[in-house]
Coordinates of C-alpha atoms in Angstrom, one line a residue:
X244 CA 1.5 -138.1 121.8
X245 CA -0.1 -135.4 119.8
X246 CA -3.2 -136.3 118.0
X247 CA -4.9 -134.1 115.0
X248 CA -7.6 -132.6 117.7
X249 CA -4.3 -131.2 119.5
X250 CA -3.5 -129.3 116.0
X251 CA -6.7 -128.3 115.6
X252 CA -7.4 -126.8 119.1
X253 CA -3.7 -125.5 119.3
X254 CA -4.2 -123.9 115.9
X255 CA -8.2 -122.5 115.8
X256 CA -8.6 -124.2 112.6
X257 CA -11.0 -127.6 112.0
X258 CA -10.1 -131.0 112.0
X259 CA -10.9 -131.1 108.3
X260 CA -8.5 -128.7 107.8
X261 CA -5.8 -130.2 109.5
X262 CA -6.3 -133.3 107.9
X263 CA -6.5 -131.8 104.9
X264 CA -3.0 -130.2 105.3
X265 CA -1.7 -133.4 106.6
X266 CA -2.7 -135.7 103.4
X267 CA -1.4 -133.0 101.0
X268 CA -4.7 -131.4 99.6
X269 CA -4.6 -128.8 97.4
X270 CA -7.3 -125.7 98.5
X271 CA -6.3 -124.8 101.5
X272 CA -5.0 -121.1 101.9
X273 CA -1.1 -120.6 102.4
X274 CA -1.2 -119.3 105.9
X275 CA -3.2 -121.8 107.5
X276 CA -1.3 -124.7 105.8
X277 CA 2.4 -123.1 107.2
X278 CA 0.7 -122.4 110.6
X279 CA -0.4 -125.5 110.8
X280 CA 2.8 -127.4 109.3
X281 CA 4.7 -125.2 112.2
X282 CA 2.5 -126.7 114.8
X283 CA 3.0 -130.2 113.7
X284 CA 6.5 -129.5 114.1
X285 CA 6.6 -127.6 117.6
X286 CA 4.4 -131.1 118.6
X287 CA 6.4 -133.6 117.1
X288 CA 3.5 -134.8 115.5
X289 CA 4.0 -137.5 112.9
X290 CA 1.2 -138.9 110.8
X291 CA 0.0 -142.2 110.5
X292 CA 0.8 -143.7 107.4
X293 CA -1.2 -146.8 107.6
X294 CA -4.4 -144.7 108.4
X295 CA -3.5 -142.2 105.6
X296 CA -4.0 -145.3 103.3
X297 CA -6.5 -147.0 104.2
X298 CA -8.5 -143.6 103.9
X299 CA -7.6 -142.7 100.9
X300 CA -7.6 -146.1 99.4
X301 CA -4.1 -145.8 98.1
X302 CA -1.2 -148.0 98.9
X303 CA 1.7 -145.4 97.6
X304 CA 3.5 -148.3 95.7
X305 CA 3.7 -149.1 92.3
X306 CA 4.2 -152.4 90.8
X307 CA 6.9 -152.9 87.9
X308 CA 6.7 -155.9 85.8
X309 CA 10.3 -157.1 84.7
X310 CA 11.7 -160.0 83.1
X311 CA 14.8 -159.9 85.5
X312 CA 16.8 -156.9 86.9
X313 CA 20.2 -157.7 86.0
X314 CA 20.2 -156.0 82.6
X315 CA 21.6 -152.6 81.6
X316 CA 18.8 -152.2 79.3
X317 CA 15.9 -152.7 82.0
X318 CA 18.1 -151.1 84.6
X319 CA 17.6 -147.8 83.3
X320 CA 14.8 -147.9 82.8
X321 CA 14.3 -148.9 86.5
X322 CA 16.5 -145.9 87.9
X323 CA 14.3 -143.5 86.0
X324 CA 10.8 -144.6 87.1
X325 CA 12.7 -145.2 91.0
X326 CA 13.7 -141.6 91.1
X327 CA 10.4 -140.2 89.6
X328 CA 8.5 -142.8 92.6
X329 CA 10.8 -141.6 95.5
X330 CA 10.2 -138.0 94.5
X331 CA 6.3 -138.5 95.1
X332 CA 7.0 -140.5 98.0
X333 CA 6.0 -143.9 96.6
X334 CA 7.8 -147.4 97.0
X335 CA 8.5 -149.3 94.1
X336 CA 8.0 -153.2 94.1
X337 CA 9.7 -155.2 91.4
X338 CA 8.4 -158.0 89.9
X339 CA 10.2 -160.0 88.1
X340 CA 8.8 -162.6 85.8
X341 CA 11.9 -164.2 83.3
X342 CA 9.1 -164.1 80.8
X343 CA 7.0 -166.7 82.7
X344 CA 3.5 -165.9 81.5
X345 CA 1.9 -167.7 85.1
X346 CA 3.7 -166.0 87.0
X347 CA 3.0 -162.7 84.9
X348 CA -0.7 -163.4 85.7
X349 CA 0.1 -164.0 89.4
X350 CA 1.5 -160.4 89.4
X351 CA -1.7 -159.2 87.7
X352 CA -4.0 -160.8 90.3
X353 CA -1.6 -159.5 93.3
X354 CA -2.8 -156.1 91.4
X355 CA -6.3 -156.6 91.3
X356 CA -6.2 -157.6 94.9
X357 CA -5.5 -153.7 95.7
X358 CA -1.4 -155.0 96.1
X359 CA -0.7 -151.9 94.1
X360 CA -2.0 -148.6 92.8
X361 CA -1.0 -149.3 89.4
X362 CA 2.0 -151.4 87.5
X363 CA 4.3 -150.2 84.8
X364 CA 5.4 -153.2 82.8
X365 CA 8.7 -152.8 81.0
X366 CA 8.2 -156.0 79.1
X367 CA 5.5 -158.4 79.1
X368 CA 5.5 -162.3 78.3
X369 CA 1.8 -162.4 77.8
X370 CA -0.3 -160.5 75.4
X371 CA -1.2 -157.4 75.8
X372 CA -4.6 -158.2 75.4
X373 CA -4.3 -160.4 78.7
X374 CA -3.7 -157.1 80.7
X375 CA -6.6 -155.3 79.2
X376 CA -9.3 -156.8 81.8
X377 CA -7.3 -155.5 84.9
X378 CA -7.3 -151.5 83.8
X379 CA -10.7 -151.0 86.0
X380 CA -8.4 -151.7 89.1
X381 CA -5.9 -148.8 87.9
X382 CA -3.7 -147.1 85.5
X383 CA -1.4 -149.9 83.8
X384 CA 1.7 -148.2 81.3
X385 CA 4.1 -149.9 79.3
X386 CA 7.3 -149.8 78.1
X387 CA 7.1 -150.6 74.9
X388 CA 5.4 -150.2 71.8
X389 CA 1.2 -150.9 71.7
X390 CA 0.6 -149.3 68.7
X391 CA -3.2 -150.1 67.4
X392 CA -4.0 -150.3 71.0
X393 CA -5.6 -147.8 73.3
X394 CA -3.5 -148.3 76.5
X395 CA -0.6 -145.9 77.6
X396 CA 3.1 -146.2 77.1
X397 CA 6.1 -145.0 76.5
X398 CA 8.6 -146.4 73.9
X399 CA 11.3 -146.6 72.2
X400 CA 12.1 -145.3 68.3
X401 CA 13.5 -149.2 67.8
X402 CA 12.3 -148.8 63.9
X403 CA 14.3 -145.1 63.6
X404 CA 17.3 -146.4 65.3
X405 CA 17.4 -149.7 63.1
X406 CA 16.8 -148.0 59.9
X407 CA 19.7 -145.7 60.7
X408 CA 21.6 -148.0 62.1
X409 CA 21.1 -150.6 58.7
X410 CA 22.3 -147.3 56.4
X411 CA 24.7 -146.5 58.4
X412 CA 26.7 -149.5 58.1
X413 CA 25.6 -149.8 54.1
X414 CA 27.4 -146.7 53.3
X415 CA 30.6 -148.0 55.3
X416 CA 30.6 -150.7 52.7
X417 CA 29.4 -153.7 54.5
X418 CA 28.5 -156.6 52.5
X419 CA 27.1 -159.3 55.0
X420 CA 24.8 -158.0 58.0
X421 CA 24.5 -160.0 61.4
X422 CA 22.0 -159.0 63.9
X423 CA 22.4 -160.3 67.6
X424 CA 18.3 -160.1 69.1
X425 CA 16.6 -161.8 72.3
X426 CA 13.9 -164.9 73.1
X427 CA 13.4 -167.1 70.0
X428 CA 10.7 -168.6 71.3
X429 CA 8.1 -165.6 71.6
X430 CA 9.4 -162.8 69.1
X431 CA 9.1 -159.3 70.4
X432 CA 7.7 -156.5 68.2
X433 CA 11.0 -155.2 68.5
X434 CA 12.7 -158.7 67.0
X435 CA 10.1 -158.5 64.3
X436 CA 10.6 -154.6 63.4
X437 CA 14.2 -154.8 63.1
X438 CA 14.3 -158.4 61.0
X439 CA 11.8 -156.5 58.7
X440 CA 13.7 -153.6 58.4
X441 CA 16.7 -155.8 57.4
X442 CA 15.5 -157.3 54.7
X443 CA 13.9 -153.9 53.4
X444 CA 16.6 -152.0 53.7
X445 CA 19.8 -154.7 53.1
X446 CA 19.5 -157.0 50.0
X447 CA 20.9 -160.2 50.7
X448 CA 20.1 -160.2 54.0
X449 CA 19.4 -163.5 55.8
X450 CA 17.4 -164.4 58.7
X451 CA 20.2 -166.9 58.9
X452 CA 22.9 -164.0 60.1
X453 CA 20.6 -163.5 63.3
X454 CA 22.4 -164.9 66.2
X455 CA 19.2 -165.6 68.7
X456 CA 18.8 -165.7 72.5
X457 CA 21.5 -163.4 73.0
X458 CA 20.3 -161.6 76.1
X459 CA 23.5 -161.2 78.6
X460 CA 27.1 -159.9 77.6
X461 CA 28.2 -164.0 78.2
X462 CA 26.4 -164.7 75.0
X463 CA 28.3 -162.7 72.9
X464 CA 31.0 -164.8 73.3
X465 CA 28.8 -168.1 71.6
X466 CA 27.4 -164.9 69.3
X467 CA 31.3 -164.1 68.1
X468 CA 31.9 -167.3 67.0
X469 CA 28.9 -167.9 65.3
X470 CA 29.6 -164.5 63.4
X471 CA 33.7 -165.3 62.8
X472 CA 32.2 -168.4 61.1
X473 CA 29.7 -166.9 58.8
X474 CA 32.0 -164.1 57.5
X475 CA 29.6 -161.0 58.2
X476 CA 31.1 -158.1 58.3
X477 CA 28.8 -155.5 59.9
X478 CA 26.6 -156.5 62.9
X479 CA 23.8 -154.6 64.5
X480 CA 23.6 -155.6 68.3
X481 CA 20.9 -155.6 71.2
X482 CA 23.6 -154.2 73.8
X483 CA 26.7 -152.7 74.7
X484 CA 28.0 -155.3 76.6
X485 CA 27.3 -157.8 73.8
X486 CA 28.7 -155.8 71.6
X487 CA 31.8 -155.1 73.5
X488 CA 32.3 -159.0 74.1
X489 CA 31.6 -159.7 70.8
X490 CA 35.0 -157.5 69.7
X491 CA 36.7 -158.9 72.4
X492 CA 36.8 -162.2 70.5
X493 CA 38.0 -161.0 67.8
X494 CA 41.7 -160.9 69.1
X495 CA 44.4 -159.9 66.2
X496 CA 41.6 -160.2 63.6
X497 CA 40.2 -157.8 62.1
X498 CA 36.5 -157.3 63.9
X499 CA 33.2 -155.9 62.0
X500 CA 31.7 -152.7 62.2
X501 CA 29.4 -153.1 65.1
X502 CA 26.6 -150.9 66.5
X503 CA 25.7 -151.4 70.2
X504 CA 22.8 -150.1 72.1
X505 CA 22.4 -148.3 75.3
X506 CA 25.5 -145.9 75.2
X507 CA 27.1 -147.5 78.2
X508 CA 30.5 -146.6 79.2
X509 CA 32.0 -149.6 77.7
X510 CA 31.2 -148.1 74.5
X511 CA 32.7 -144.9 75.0
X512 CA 35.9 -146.8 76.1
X513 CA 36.3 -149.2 73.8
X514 CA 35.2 -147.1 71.3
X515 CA 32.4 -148.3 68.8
X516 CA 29.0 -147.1 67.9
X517 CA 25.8 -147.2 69.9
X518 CA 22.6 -145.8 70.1
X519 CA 21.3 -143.8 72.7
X520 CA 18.0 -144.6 73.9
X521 CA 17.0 -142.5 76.7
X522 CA 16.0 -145.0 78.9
X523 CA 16.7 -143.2 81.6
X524 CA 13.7 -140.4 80.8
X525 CA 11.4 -143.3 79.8
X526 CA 11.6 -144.5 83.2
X527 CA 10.4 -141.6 84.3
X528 CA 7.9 -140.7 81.7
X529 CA 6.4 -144.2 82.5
X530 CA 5.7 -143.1 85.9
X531 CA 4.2 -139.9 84.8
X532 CA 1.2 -141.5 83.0
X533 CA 0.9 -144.1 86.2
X534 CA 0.5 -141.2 88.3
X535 CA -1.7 -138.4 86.1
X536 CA -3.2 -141.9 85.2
X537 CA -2.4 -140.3 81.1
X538 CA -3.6 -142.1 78.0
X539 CA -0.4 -140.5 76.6
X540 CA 1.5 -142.8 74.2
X541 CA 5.0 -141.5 73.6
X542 CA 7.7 -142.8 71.2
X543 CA 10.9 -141.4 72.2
X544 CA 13.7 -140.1 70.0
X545 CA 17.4 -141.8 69.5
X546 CA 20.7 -140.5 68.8
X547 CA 23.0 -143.1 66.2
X548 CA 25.8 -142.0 68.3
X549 CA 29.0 -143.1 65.5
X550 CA 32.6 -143.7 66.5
X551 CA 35.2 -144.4 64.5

């Protein structure tokens, strides 16, 4: 089995140099880096992963914090840092916490332990504050808004989309405003932007119209009901597939305006509003500022995609 000194004496050029080539350094001049690739080739040679990290201290796998991975919302986001990570040749662990704040810290520890080179965390269940203490081990990025803070991320215009979302449905006439949103037991920024904007932007609006804990596209079958009852007529959603269930219910009656989120094909089919998010390129931006180890914090823009 070829070993770098075979390259090296094959070639002319010094083991630093090989090693160089082998582990991807910039610096070294085009011809010997091509000579030297060709020779690795003509030997067969193939280089030793586990060595490549324990010297350079890297593990080539990035943690993501997630509550759970069967979501259209989270997914992807997933399949955009995924592709940006298998581009760069790094794995991609998932960790999933269903917003248990333990296990949340279990992850971080795993992290400190060297388990990863950094973690992007699409949505947390503890404070952010609890993360700060564990950015000396690495670059940490989120997926949603830390505004007032100083760590990276990359978010969502959630504020934008529900302010045009809100007059969007005003000037269509509605008169009674539902809103479907997620965990009632910890609100998100998000929950708390959009309930704000409600009752800035809709008079008459009542935190009593918000169906809670609506998280899969099951729950907008409770979620239709609860809405069929109350008479509203116009109902912002945290999905497509909740949306789409929502109509579903509906039957001969005649169903509110509804806005969905995510632009999935269900929405395109079935024909109703959405908003698209570009979740997709904030995957990928996430993994950006992991890797250039950015301060960058980016809000992304949305499109109030409207069907009729």
């Amino acid at each position: 089995m070829a070993t770098i000194r075979d390259i090296a004496r094959m070639t002319g050029y010094s083991i630093t140099t090989v090693s160089r080539v082998i582990n991807g350094h910039p610096y070294v001049e085009e011809q010997k880096r091509q000579t030297i690739l060709a020779m690795m080739k003509e030997l067969n040679y193939k280089p030793n992963k586990i060595a490549q990290k324990l010297s350079s201290g890297k593990t080539f796998n990035v943690g993501v914090i997630v509550p759970f991975v069967n979501h259209p919302f989270f997914d992807r986001i997933l399949n955009g840092i995924m592709e940006e990570a298998f581009a760069q040749q790094y794995k991609v662990t998932l960790l999933p916490t269903n917003f248990d704040k333990a296990l949340e810290k279990d992850y971080l520890e795993e992290f400190a332990a060297k388990g990863f080179d950094g973690l992007i965390v699409i949505t947390r269940a503890n404070h952010i504050e609890t993360f700060r203490p564990y950015l000396e081990n690495g670059p940490i990025v989120f997926c949603e808004d830390a505004s007032g803070t100083d760590v990276p991320f990359v978010t969502i215009d959630q504020v934008g989309s529900v302010t045009a979302s809100i007059l969007y449905l005003k000037e269509q006439g509605v008169k009674r405003l539902g809103l479907t949103l997620g965990r009632s037991k910890r609100l998100s920024c998000n929950s708390i932007n959009t309930i704000a904007k409600a009752k800035e932007l809709f008079p008459g609006f009542s935190e009593e119209d918000i169906f809670w804990d609506c998280i899969k596209a099951e729950d907008g079958e409770a979620a239709a009901v609860f809405f069929k009852d109350r008479g509203v007529d116009g109902i912002i959603t945290n999905g497509d597939e909740i949306a789409a269930t929502i109509l579903s219910q509906y039957g001969e009656r005649k169903a509110p305006l509804i806005i969905g989120q995510e632009n999935l094909l269900i929405s395109r089919l079935l024909n109703f509003s959405t908003v698209e998010f570009h979740l997709h390129l904030c995957g990928r931006e996430a993994f950006r500022l992991f890797q250039e180890r950015s301060r960058e914090q980016i809000v992304l823009p949305f499109e109030l995609l409207v069907r009729s």
